[in-house]
Short mmCIF file of N, CA, C and O in Angstrom, two decimals:
data_model
loop_
_atom_site.label_atom_id
_atom_site.label_comp_id
_atom_site.label_asym_id
_atom_site.label_seq_id
_atom_site.Cartn_x
_atom_site.Cartn_y
_atom_site.Cartn_z
N MET A 1 0.82 -1.19 0.00
CA MET A 1 0.00 0.00 0.00
C MET A 1 0.87 1.26 0.00
O MET A 1 0.56 2.21 -0.70
N ILE A 2 1.92 1.22 0.78
CA ILE A 2 2.82 2.37 0.85
C ILE A 2 3.44 2.63 -0.52
O ILE A 2 3.60 3.78 -0.93
N GLY A 3 3.73 1.55 -1.24
CA GLY A 3 4.29 1.70 -2.58
C GLY A 3 3.35 2.45 -3.52
O GLY A 3 3.78 3.32 -4.28
N LEU A 4 2.07 2.12 -3.46
CA LEU A 4 1.09 2.82 -4.30
C LEU A 4 0.93 4.28 -3.89
O LEU A 4 0.82 5.17 -4.74
N ILE A 5 0.93 4.52 -2.59
CA ILE A 5 0.82 5.90 -2.11
C ILE A 5 2.01 6.72 -2.62
O ILE A 5 1.84 7.82 -3.15
N LEU A 6 3.20 6.15 -2.48
CA LEU A 6 4.40 6.86 -2.95
C LEU A 6 4.39 7.04 -4.46
O LEU A 6 4.80 8.10 -4.97
N LEU A 7 3.92 6.04 -5.19
CA LEU A 7 3.82 6.14 -6.65
C LEU A 7 2.96 7.33 -7.05
O LEU A 7 3.37 8.16 -7.87
N TRP A 8 1.77 7.44 -6.45
CA TRP A 8 0.86 8.52 -6.83
C TRP A 8 1.35 9.87 -6.35
O TRP A 8 1.16 10.88 -7.04
N LEU A 9 2.00 9.92 -5.19
CA LEU A 9 2.57 11.19 -4.74
C LEU A 9 3.73 11.61 -5.64
O LEU A 9 3.83 12.77 -6.05
N PHE A 10 4.60 10.66 -5.96
CA PHE A 10 5.77 10.92 -6.80
C PHE A 10 5.34 11.35 -8.21
O PHE A 10 5.98 12.18 -8.84
N ALA A 11 4.23 10.80 -8.69
CA ALA A 11 3.73 11.15 -10.02
C ALA A 11 2.93 12.45 -10.00
O ALA A 11 2.99 13.22 -10.96
N GLY A 12 2.19 12.70 -8.94
CA GLY A 12 1.27 13.84 -8.91
C GLY A 12 1.88 15.16 -8.48
O GLY A 12 1.55 16.21 -9.04
N ILE A 13 2.74 15.13 -7.48
CA ILE A 13 3.27 16.38 -6.92
C ILE A 13 4.02 17.22 -7.97
O ILE A 13 3.76 18.42 -8.09
N PRO A 14 4.95 16.65 -8.74
CA PRO A 14 5.64 17.49 -9.74
C PRO A 14 4.68 18.09 -10.77
O PRO A 14 4.89 19.22 -11.23
N LYS A 15 3.63 17.38 -11.11
CA LYS A 15 2.67 17.88 -12.09
C LYS A 15 1.86 19.04 -11.51
O LYS A 15 1.57 20.01 -12.20
N VAL A 16 1.49 18.94 -10.24
CA VAL A 16 0.76 20.03 -9.58
C VAL A 16 1.66 21.25 -9.44
O VAL A 16 1.19 22.39 -9.58
N MET A 17 2.93 21.03 -9.19
CA MET A 17 3.87 22.13 -8.99
C MET A 17 4.11 22.94 -10.28
O MET A 17 4.47 24.10 -10.20
N ASP A 18 3.91 22.29 -11.44
CA ASP A 18 4.15 22.98 -12.71
C ASP A 18 3.13 22.55 -13.76
O ASP A 18 3.47 21.91 -14.75
N ILE A 19 1.89 22.92 -13.54
CA ILE A 19 0.80 22.55 -14.45
C ILE A 19 1.03 23.09 -15.86
O ILE A 19 0.80 22.37 -16.83
N PRO A 20 1.50 24.34 -16.04
CA PRO A 20 1.72 24.82 -17.41
C PRO A 20 2.72 23.97 -18.21
O PRO A 20 2.48 23.66 -19.38
N SER A 21 3.80 23.57 -17.57
CA SER A 21 4.78 22.72 -18.25
C SER A 21 4.20 21.34 -18.56
O SER A 21 4.41 20.80 -19.65
N PHE A 22 3.47 20.78 -17.61
CA PHE A 22 2.83 19.48 -17.82
C PHE A 22 1.83 19.57 -18.96
O PHE A 22 1.76 18.68 -19.81
N SER A 23 1.08 20.65 -19.03
CA SER A 23 0.11 20.85 -20.10
C SER A 23 0.81 20.92 -21.46
O SER A 23 0.33 20.33 -22.44
N THR A 24 1.93 21.61 -21.53
CA THR A 24 2.70 21.69 -22.77
C THR A 24 3.19 20.31 -23.20
O THR A 24 3.15 19.97 -24.38
N GLN A 25 3.64 19.52 -22.24
CA GLN A 25 4.10 18.17 -22.55
C GLN A 25 2.95 17.31 -23.06
O GLN A 25 3.10 16.55 -24.03
N LEU A 26 1.80 17.44 -22.44
CA LEU A 26 0.63 16.66 -22.85
C LEU A 26 0.15 17.06 -24.25
O LEU A 26 -0.38 16.23 -25.00
N LYS A 27 0.34 18.31 -24.60
CA LYS A 27 -0.10 18.80 -25.90
C LYS A 27 0.58 18.04 -27.04
O LYS A 27 0.01 17.87 -28.12
N ARG A 28 1.79 17.54 -26.80
CA ARG A 28 2.54 16.81 -27.82
C ARG A 28 2.21 15.32 -27.85
O ARG A 28 2.71 14.59 -28.70
N MET A 29 1.37 14.86 -26.94
CA MET A 29 1.07 13.44 -26.84
C MET A 29 0.06 13.03 -27.91
O MET A 29 -0.89 13.75 -28.18
N PRO A 30 0.26 11.84 -28.48
CA PRO A 30 -0.70 11.34 -29.47
C PRO A 30 -2.06 11.06 -28.83
O PRO A 30 -2.13 10.64 -27.67
N TYR A 31 -3.10 11.29 -29.58
CA TYR A 31 -4.48 10.97 -29.24
C TYR A 31 -5.11 11.84 -28.15
O TYR A 31 -6.32 12.00 -28.13
N ILE A 32 -4.32 12.36 -27.22
CA ILE A 32 -4.91 13.13 -26.11
C ILE A 32 -4.47 14.58 -26.10
O ILE A 32 -4.91 15.36 -25.26
N GLY A 33 -3.61 14.97 -27.03
CA GLY A 33 -3.09 16.34 -27.06
C GLY A 33 -4.16 17.39 -27.15
O GLY A 33 -4.02 18.48 -26.59
N TRP A 34 -5.27 17.09 -27.79
CA TRP A 34 -6.35 18.05 -27.96
C TRP A 34 -7.03 18.42 -26.64
O TRP A 34 -7.65 19.47 -26.55
N MET A 35 -6.90 17.56 -25.63
CA MET A 35 -7.52 17.88 -24.34
C MET A 35 -6.48 18.06 -23.23
O MET A 35 -6.73 17.81 -22.06
N HIS A 36 -5.31 18.54 -23.63
CA HIS A 36 -4.18 18.70 -22.71
C HIS A 36 -4.50 19.60 -21.53
O HIS A 36 -4.07 19.34 -20.40
N SER A 37 -5.23 20.67 -21.74
CA SER A 37 -5.53 21.61 -20.64
C SER A 37 -6.37 20.95 -19.55
O SER A 37 -6.10 21.11 -18.36
N PHE A 38 -7.35 20.19 -19.96
CA PHE A 38 -8.22 19.48 -19.02
C PHE A 38 -7.42 18.42 -18.25
O PHE A 38 -7.48 18.35 -17.02
N ILE A 39 -6.67 17.60 -18.97
CA ILE A 39 -5.89 16.52 -18.35
C ILE A 39 -4.85 17.08 -17.40
O ILE A 39 -4.61 16.52 -16.33
N ALA A 40 -4.22 18.19 -17.78
CA ALA A 40 -3.15 18.78 -16.96
C ALA A 40 -3.64 19.22 -15.59
O ALA A 40 -2.87 19.24 -14.62
N VAL A 41 -4.91 19.53 -15.48
CA VAL A 41 -5.47 19.94 -14.19
C VAL A 41 -6.06 18.74 -13.44
O VAL A 41 -5.78 18.55 -12.26
N ILE A 42 -6.84 17.93 -14.14
CA ILE A 42 -7.56 16.83 -13.50
C ILE A 42 -6.63 15.69 -13.06
O ILE A 42 -6.76 15.16 -11.96
N LEU A 43 -5.69 15.31 -13.91
CA LEU A 43 -4.85 14.15 -13.62
C LEU A 43 -4.02 14.29 -12.35
O LEU A 43 -4.04 13.39 -11.50
N PRO A 44 -3.30 15.39 -12.14
CA PRO A 44 -2.54 15.51 -10.89
C PRO A 44 -3.43 15.51 -9.64
O PRO A 44 -3.07 14.93 -8.62
N ILE A 45 -4.59 16.16 -9.75
CA ILE A 45 -5.51 16.18 -8.61
C ILE A 45 -5.99 14.76 -8.32
O ILE A 45 -6.05 14.34 -7.16
N LEU A 46 -6.31 14.01 -9.36
CA LEU A 46 -6.74 12.62 -9.20
C LEU A 46 -5.63 11.77 -8.58
O LEU A 46 -5.89 10.97 -7.68
N MET A 47 -4.41 11.96 -9.03
CA MET A 47 -3.28 11.20 -8.47
C MET A 47 -3.11 11.46 -6.98
O MET A 47 -2.93 10.52 -6.19
N LEU A 48 -3.18 12.71 -6.59
CA LEU A 48 -3.03 13.06 -5.18
C LEU A 48 -4.24 12.59 -4.36
O LEU A 48 -4.08 12.15 -3.22
N ALA A 49 -5.42 12.66 -4.95
CA ALA A 49 -6.62 12.18 -4.26
C ALA A 49 -6.52 10.67 -4.01
O ALA A 49 -6.90 10.19 -2.94
N ILE A 50 -6.01 9.95 -4.98
CA ILE A 50 -5.83 8.50 -4.81
C ILE A 50 -4.87 8.22 -3.66
O ILE A 50 -5.13 7.35 -2.82
N ALA A 51 -3.76 8.96 -3.60
CA ALA A 51 -2.80 8.78 -2.50
C ALA A 51 -3.46 9.02 -1.14
O ALA A 51 -3.24 8.27 -0.20
N VAL A 52 -4.29 10.06 -1.06
CA VAL A 52 -4.99 10.37 0.19
C VAL A 52 -5.97 9.25 0.55
O VAL A 52 -6.03 8.79 1.70
N LEU A 53 -6.75 8.81 -0.42
CA LEU A 53 -7.72 7.73 -0.17
C LEU A 53 -7.03 6.45 0.30
O LEU A 53 -7.52 5.77 1.20
N LEU A 54 -5.88 6.14 -0.29
CA LEU A 54 -5.15 4.94 0.10
C LEU A 54 -4.60 5.04 1.53
O LEU A 54 -4.41 4.03 2.20
N ALA A 55 -4.37 6.26 1.98
CA ALA A 55 -3.82 6.47 3.32
C ALA A 55 -4.88 6.44 4.42
O ALA A 55 -4.54 6.31 5.60
N ILE A 56 -6.14 6.54 4.05
CA ILE A 56 -7.23 6.54 5.03
C ILE A 56 -7.84 5.14 5.05
O ILE A 56 -8.45 4.72 4.06
N PRO A 57 -7.70 4.42 6.16
CA PRO A 57 -8.15 3.01 6.20
C PRO A 57 -9.58 2.78 5.72
O PRO A 57 -9.84 1.84 4.98
N LYS A 58 -10.52 3.62 6.12
CA LYS A 58 -11.92 3.41 5.73
C LYS A 58 -12.17 3.68 4.24
O LYS A 58 -13.18 3.24 3.69
N LEU A 59 -11.27 4.40 3.60
CA LEU A 59 -11.44 4.75 2.19
C LEU A 59 -10.44 4.04 1.28
O LEU A 59 -10.41 4.29 0.07
N LYS A 60 -9.66 3.15 1.87
CA LYS A 60 -8.59 2.47 1.13
C LYS A 60 -9.11 1.70 -0.09
O LYS A 60 -8.52 1.76 -1.17
N LEU A 61 -10.22 1.01 0.05
CA LEU A 61 -10.75 0.22 -1.06
C LEU A 61 -11.15 1.11 -2.24
O LEU A 61 -10.89 0.79 -3.39
N TYR A 62 -11.74 2.27 -1.95
CA TYR A 62 -12.07 3.22 -3.01
C TYR A 62 -10.79 3.69 -3.72
O TYR A 62 -10.76 3.82 -4.94
N GLY A 63 -9.76 3.97 -2.93
CA GLY A 63 -8.48 4.37 -3.50
C GLY A 63 -7.88 3.29 -4.37
O GLY A 63 -7.32 3.57 -5.43
N LEU A 64 -8.01 2.04 -3.93
CA LEU A 64 -7.49 0.92 -4.72
C LEU A 64 -8.23 0.79 -6.05
O LEU A 64 -7.62 0.54 -7.09
N TYR A 65 -9.54 0.96 -6.03
CA TYR A 65 -10.31 0.90 -7.27
C TYR A 65 -9.93 2.04 -8.22
O TYR A 65 -9.74 1.81 -9.43
N LEU A 66 -9.82 3.25 -7.69
CA LEU A 66 -9.42 4.38 -8.54
C LEU A 66 -8.01 4.19 -9.07
O LEU A 66 -7.73 4.47 -10.25
N SER A 67 -7.12 3.71 -8.22
CA SER A 67 -5.75 3.45 -8.63
C SER A 67 -5.69 2.41 -9.74
O SER A 67 -5.00 2.60 -10.75
N ALA A 68 -6.44 1.34 -9.59
CA ALA A 68 -6.47 0.30 -10.62
C ALA A 68 -7.03 0.85 -11.93
O ALA A 68 -6.51 0.56 -13.01
N GLY A 69 -8.07 1.66 -11.83
CA GLY A 69 -8.65 2.25 -13.03
C GLY A 69 -7.67 3.15 -13.77
O GLY A 69 -7.54 3.09 -14.99
N LEU A 70 -6.96 3.99 -13.01
CA LEU A 70 -6.00 4.89 -13.63
C LEU A 70 -4.81 4.13 -14.20
O LEU A 70 -4.35 4.43 -15.30
N LEU A 71 -4.32 3.13 -13.48
CA LEU A 71 -3.23 2.31 -14.01
C LEU A 71 -3.66 1.57 -15.27
O LEU A 71 -2.87 1.42 -16.21
N CYS A 72 -4.90 1.11 -15.30
CA CYS A 72 -5.43 0.44 -16.47
C CYS A 72 -5.47 1.42 -17.66
O CYS A 72 -5.06 1.07 -18.77
N CYS A 73 -5.94 2.63 -17.42
CA CYS A 73 -5.97 3.65 -18.48
C CYS A 73 -4.56 3.95 -19.00
O CYS A 73 -4.35 4.03 -20.21
N PHE A 74 -3.62 4.12 -18.08
CA PHE A 74 -2.23 4.39 -18.49
C PHE A 74 -1.68 3.23 -19.32
O PHE A 74 -1.05 3.44 -20.35
N THR A 75 -1.90 2.00 -18.86
CA THR A 75 -1.38 0.84 -19.55
C THR A 75 -1.95 0.73 -20.96
O THR A 75 -1.21 0.52 -21.92
N ILE A 76 -3.25 0.91 -21.07
CA ILE A 76 -3.90 0.83 -22.38
C ILE A 76 -3.41 1.97 -23.28
O ILE A 76 -3.08 1.74 -24.46
N TYR A 77 -3.34 3.18 -22.74
CA TYR A 77 -2.90 4.32 -23.55
C TYR A 77 -1.47 4.11 -24.06
O TYR A 77 -1.18 4.33 -25.24
N ILE A 78 -0.58 3.72 -23.19
CA ILE A 78 0.82 3.55 -23.59
C ILE A 78 0.96 2.42 -24.61
O ILE A 78 1.65 2.56 -25.62
N ALA A 79 0.31 1.30 -24.34
CA ALA A 79 0.37 0.18 -25.28
C ALA A 79 -0.23 0.58 -26.63
O ALA A 79 0.35 0.27 -27.69
N TRP A 80 -1.36 1.27 -26.63
CA TRP A 80 -2.01 1.72 -27.86
C TRP A 80 -1.08 2.65 -28.64
O TRP A 80 -0.93 2.53 -29.86
N THR A 81 -0.46 3.57 -27.92
CA THR A 81 0.46 4.52 -28.56
C THR A 81 1.65 3.78 -29.16
O THR A 81 2.05 4.08 -30.30
N LEU A 82 2.22 2.84 -28.44
CA LEU A 82 3.35 2.08 -28.96
C LEU A 82 2.97 1.26 -30.19
O LEU A 82 3.75 1.14 -31.14
N LEU A 83 1.78 0.71 -30.20
CA LEU A 83 1.36 -0.15 -31.30
C LEU A 83 0.88 0.63 -32.54
O LEU A 83 1.12 0.21 -33.67
N PHE A 84 0.20 1.74 -32.32
CA PHE A 84 -0.50 2.37 -33.43
C PHE A 84 -0.10 3.80 -33.77
O PHE A 84 -0.57 4.34 -34.76
N SER A 85 0.71 4.42 -32.97
CA SER A 85 1.05 5.82 -33.24
C SER A 85 2.27 5.93 -34.15
O SER A 85 3.25 5.20 -33.99
N ASP A 86 2.19 6.87 -35.10
CA ASP A 86 3.33 7.14 -35.97
C ASP A 86 4.38 7.98 -35.25
O ASP A 86 5.55 7.95 -35.59
N HIS A 87 3.93 8.72 -34.26
CA HIS A 87 4.82 9.63 -33.54
C HIS A 87 4.77 9.30 -32.04
O HIS A 87 3.72 9.37 -31.42
N ILE A 88 5.92 8.94 -31.48
CA ILE A 88 6.00 8.69 -30.05
C ILE A 88 6.92 9.75 -29.46
O ILE A 88 8.13 9.74 -29.70
N PRO A 89 6.35 10.69 -28.71
CA PRO A 89 7.16 11.77 -28.13
C PRO A 89 8.00 11.24 -26.97
O PRO A 89 7.90 10.10 -26.58
N CYS A 90 8.81 12.14 -26.43
CA CYS A 90 9.57 11.77 -25.24
C CYS A 90 8.61 11.39 -24.12
O CYS A 90 7.44 11.77 -24.15
N SER A 91 9.09 10.67 -23.14
CA SER A 91 8.21 10.25 -22.04
C SER A 91 8.22 11.25 -20.90
O SER A 91 7.95 10.91 -19.76
N CYS A 92 8.53 12.51 -21.22
CA CYS A 92 8.67 13.53 -20.18
C CYS A 92 7.38 13.83 -19.44
O CYS A 92 7.42 14.43 -18.37
N ALA A 93 6.25 13.41 -19.95
CA ALA A 93 4.99 13.62 -19.23
C ALA A 93 4.71 12.47 -18.30
O ALA A 93 3.74 12.48 -17.55
N GLY A 94 5.57 11.47 -18.31
CA GLY A 94 5.40 10.30 -17.44
C GLY A 94 5.97 10.53 -16.06
O GLY A 94 6.23 11.66 -15.65
N ILE A 95 6.20 9.43 -15.36
CA ILE A 95 6.70 9.53 -13.99
C ILE A 95 8.13 10.05 -13.97
O ILE A 95 8.50 10.86 -13.15
N HIS A 96 8.95 9.58 -14.89
CA HIS A 96 10.35 9.97 -14.92
C HIS A 96 10.78 10.13 -16.37
O HIS A 96 10.47 9.30 -17.21
N ALA A 97 11.49 11.18 -16.67
CA ALA A 97 11.84 11.50 -18.05
C ALA A 97 12.74 10.45 -18.71
O ALA A 97 12.74 10.32 -19.92
N ASP A 98 13.51 9.71 -17.93
CA ASP A 98 14.44 8.74 -18.50
C ASP A 98 13.83 7.38 -18.76
O ASP A 98 14.49 6.50 -19.31
N ILE A 99 12.58 7.17 -18.38
CA ILE A 99 11.94 5.88 -18.59
C ILE A 99 11.44 5.80 -20.03
O ILE A 99 10.73 6.69 -20.50
N LEU A 100 11.83 4.75 -20.73
CA LEU A 100 11.35 4.53 -22.09
C LEU A 100 9.88 4.11 -22.06
O LEU A 100 9.40 3.57 -21.08
N TRP A 101 9.19 4.31 -23.18
CA TRP A 101 7.77 3.97 -23.25
C TRP A 101 7.55 2.48 -23.00
O TRP A 101 6.59 2.10 -22.34
N LYS A 102 8.41 1.63 -23.54
CA LYS A 102 8.25 0.18 -23.34
C LYS A 102 8.41 -0.17 -21.87
O LYS A 102 7.71 -1.03 -21.35
N ASP A 103 9.35 0.50 -21.20
CA ASP A 103 9.52 0.28 -19.77
C ASP A 103 8.31 0.79 -18.99
O ASP A 103 7.88 0.20 -18.02
N HIS A 104 7.78 1.91 -19.44
CA HIS A 104 6.64 2.53 -18.77
C HIS A 104 5.42 1.61 -18.83
O HIS A 104 4.70 1.44 -17.83
N VAL A 105 5.15 1.00 -19.98
CA VAL A 105 4.00 0.10 -20.10
C VAL A 105 4.22 -1.13 -19.22
O VAL A 105 3.27 -1.63 -18.58
N PHE A 106 5.44 -1.60 -19.11
CA PHE A 106 5.75 -2.73 -18.24
C PHE A 106 5.52 -2.36 -16.78
O PHE A 106 4.90 -3.12 -16.02
N ILE A 107 6.00 -1.20 -16.38
CA ILE A 107 5.85 -0.75 -14.99
C ILE A 107 4.38 -0.57 -14.63
O ILE A 107 3.94 -0.99 -13.56
N THR A 108 3.61 0.06 -15.52
CA THR A 108 2.19 0.26 -15.21
C THR A 108 1.43 -1.06 -15.18
O THR A 108 0.53 -1.24 -14.37
N ALA A 109 1.82 -2.00 -16.05
CA ALA A 109 1.16 -3.31 -16.04
C ALA A 109 1.46 -4.07 -14.75
O ALA A 109 0.56 -4.66 -14.15
N ILE A 110 2.70 -4.02 -14.30
CA ILE A 110 3.07 -4.65 -13.03
C ILE A 110 2.32 -3.96 -11.88
O ILE A 110 1.81 -4.61 -10.98
N GLY A 111 2.26 -2.64 -11.92
CA GLY A 111 1.52 -1.89 -10.91
C GLY A 111 0.06 -2.28 -10.89
O GLY A 111 -0.54 -2.42 -9.82
N LEU A 112 -0.52 -2.50 -12.06
CA LEU A 112 -1.92 -2.91 -12.15
C LEU A 112 -2.13 -4.30 -11.54
O LEU A 112 -3.10 -4.52 -10.81
N VAL A 113 -1.21 -5.20 -11.81
CA VAL A 113 -1.31 -6.55 -11.23
C VAL A 113 -1.20 -6.48 -9.71
O VAL A 113 -2.00 -7.09 -8.99
N LEU A 114 -0.23 -5.72 -9.21
CA LEU A 114 -0.07 -5.58 -7.75
C LEU A 114 -1.27 -4.88 -7.13
O LEU A 114 -1.70 -5.23 -6.03
N ASN A 115 -1.80 -3.89 -7.81
CA ASN A 115 -2.98 -3.17 -7.34
C ASN A 115 -4.18 -4.12 -7.26
O ASN A 115 -4.93 -4.10 -6.28
N THR A 116 -4.34 -4.96 -8.26
CA THR A 116 -5.44 -5.94 -8.27
C THR A 116 -5.26 -6.93 -7.12
O THR A 116 -6.24 -7.29 -6.46
N LEU A 117 -4.04 -7.35 -6.87
CA LEU A 117 -3.75 -8.22 -5.73
C LEU A 117 -4.11 -7.53 -4.42
O LEU A 117 -4.70 -8.14 -3.53
N ALA A 118 -3.80 -6.25 -4.31
CA ALA A 118 -4.14 -5.49 -3.10
C ALA A 118 -5.65 -5.41 -2.90
O ALA A 118 -6.14 -5.50 -1.77
N ILE A 119 -6.40 -5.25 -4.00
CA ILE A 119 -7.87 -5.24 -3.90
C ILE A 119 -8.36 -6.57 -3.39
O ILE A 119 -9.20 -6.64 -2.49
N TRP A 120 -7.83 -7.65 -3.93
CA TRP A 120 -8.23 -9.00 -3.51
C TRP A 120 -7.91 -9.21 -2.02
O TRP A 120 -8.75 -9.72 -1.27
N LEU A 121 -6.72 -8.81 -1.60
CA LEU A 121 -6.33 -8.96 -0.19
C LEU A 121 -7.22 -8.12 0.72
O LEU A 121 -7.58 -8.55 1.82
N GLU A 122 -7.58 -6.94 0.27
CA GLU A 122 -8.46 -6.07 1.06
C GLU A 122 -9.84 -6.72 1.20
O GLU A 122 -10.44 -6.70 2.27
N TRP A 123 -10.34 -7.32 0.12
CA TRP A 123 -11.63 -8.01 0.19
C TRP A 123 -11.55 -9.21 1.12
O TRP A 123 -12.49 -9.48 1.88
N LYS A 124 -10.44 -9.95 1.08
CA LYS A 124 -10.27 -11.09 1.99
C LYS A 124 -10.23 -10.60 3.43
O LYS A 124 -10.81 -11.23 4.33
N ASN A 125 -9.58 -9.49 3.68
CA ASN A 125 -9.50 -8.91 5.02
C ASN A 125 -10.90 -8.51 5.51
O ASN A 125 -11.28 -8.79 6.64
N ILE A 126 -11.67 -7.86 4.64
CA ILE A 126 -13.04 -7.47 4.99
C ILE A 126 -13.89 -8.71 5.26
O ILE A 126 -14.65 -8.75 6.22
N GLU A 127 -13.72 -9.72 4.43
CA GLU A 127 -14.48 -10.97 4.60
C GLU A 127 -14.14 -11.64 5.93
O GLU A 127 -15.04 -12.09 6.65
N ASN A 128 -12.87 -11.67 6.29
CA ASN A 128 -12.46 -12.26 7.57
C ASN A 128 -13.00 -11.48 8.75
O ASN A 128 -13.46 -12.06 9.73
N LEU A 129 -12.94 -10.16 8.67
CA LEU A 129 -13.45 -9.33 9.76
C LEU A 129 -14.96 -9.51 9.91
O LEU A 129 -15.48 -9.60 11.02
N THR A 130 -15.68 -9.59 8.80
CA THR A 130 -17.13 -9.78 8.83
C THR A 130 -17.47 -11.14 9.42
O THR A 130 -18.38 -11.26 10.24
N HIS A 131 -16.71 -12.15 9.03
CA HIS A 131 -16.94 -13.50 9.54
C HIS A 131 -16.71 -13.56 11.06
O HIS A 131 -17.52 -14.12 11.79
N LYS A 132 -15.63 -12.93 11.53
CA LYS A 132 -15.34 -12.90 12.97
C LYS A 132 -16.43 -12.15 13.72
O LYS A 132 -16.85 -12.56 14.79
N TYR A 133 -16.90 -11.04 13.15
CA TYR A 133 -17.94 -10.24 13.78
C TYR A 133 -19.24 -11.04 13.88
O TYR A 133 -19.88 -11.10 14.93
N ASN A 134 -19.63 -11.68 12.78
CA ASN A 134 -20.86 -12.48 12.78
C ASN A 134 -20.76 -13.67 13.73
O ASN A 134 -21.72 -14.02 14.40
N LYS A 135 -19.59 -14.27 13.79
CA LYS A 135 -19.38 -15.42 14.67
C LYS A 135 -19.53 -14.99 16.13
O LYS A 135 -20.13 -15.70 16.93
N THR A 136 -19.03 -13.81 16.46
CA THR A 136 -19.16 -13.29 17.81
C THR A 136 -20.62 -13.02 18.15
O THR A 136 -21.08 -13.32 19.26
N LEU A 137 -21.36 -12.47 17.21
CA LEU A 137 -22.78 -12.18 17.45
C LEU A 137 -23.61 -13.45 17.64
O LEU A 137 -24.61 -13.44 18.36
N LEU A 138 -23.21 -14.51 16.99
CA LEU A 138 -24.01 -15.74 17.01
C LEU A 138 -23.60 -16.73 18.11
O LEU A 138 -24.22 -17.77 18.25
N ARG A 139 -22.57 -16.39 18.88
CA ARG A 139 -22.15 -17.30 19.95
C ARG A 139 -23.26 -17.48 20.97
O ARG A 139 -23.99 -16.54 21.30
N ASN A 140 -23.38 -18.69 21.50
CA ASN A 140 -24.44 -19.00 22.46
C ASN A 140 -24.17 -18.46 23.85
O ASN A 140 -25.09 -18.30 24.63
N ASP A 141 -22.92 -18.17 24.18
CA ASP A 141 -22.62 -17.77 25.54
C ASP A 141 -22.71 -16.27 25.75
O ASP A 141 -22.34 -15.76 26.81
N THR A 142 -23.22 -15.53 24.79
CA THR A 142 -23.39 -14.10 24.98
C THR A 142 -24.64 -13.86 25.83
O THR A 142 -25.64 -14.58 25.72
N PRO A 143 -24.59 -12.88 26.71
CA PRO A 143 -25.77 -12.64 27.57
C PRO A 143 -26.98 -12.18 26.76
O PRO A 143 -26.85 -11.43 25.80
N HIS A 144 -28.14 -12.65 27.17
CA HIS A 144 -29.38 -12.27 26.53
C HIS A 144 -30.17 -11.40 27.49
O HIS A 144 -29.99 -11.43 28.70
N LEU A 145 -31.10 -10.65 26.95
CA LEU A 145 -31.90 -9.75 27.77
C LEU A 145 -33.12 -10.45 28.38
O LEU A 145 -33.92 -9.83 29.03
N GLY A 146 -33.26 -11.74 28.16
CA GLY A 146 -34.37 -12.49 28.73
C GLY A 146 -35.68 -12.28 28.00
O GLY A 146 -36.74 -12.39 28.60
N ILE A 147 -35.58 -12.00 26.75
CA ILE A 147 -36.81 -11.78 25.96
C ILE A 147 -37.38 -13.09 25.52
O ILE A 147 -36.80 -14.02 25.17
#
């Protein structure tokens, strides 16, 4: 979980700190350049919101779902761009400028797999807690009100 929180903070904070530069970088991206202004504002906010949700225990599952959705979008976009785009710009709008696009799609795919595993583990944890709670309620040795 800490890894995902750090990932979203590391990806979101630099973009929030320099939205105009991030917007310029997005403008050069295939398929999404036309909506660079919108993405430049919404994406960093979403990244930071995911990090916050993941840090709050009661909201962690929502954060995991949003994180998985965003990682899925990134993975599909990068793979689509690698397969079908005539022009592949620098990866400077990504997490790190030195990461190649092929490496980036691999990293996001691994992140998506780990994120999905975290969702599964969270559901198992909720299931175990619910089972323990119900078992406690149904025990015969709990005091009754004599009704």
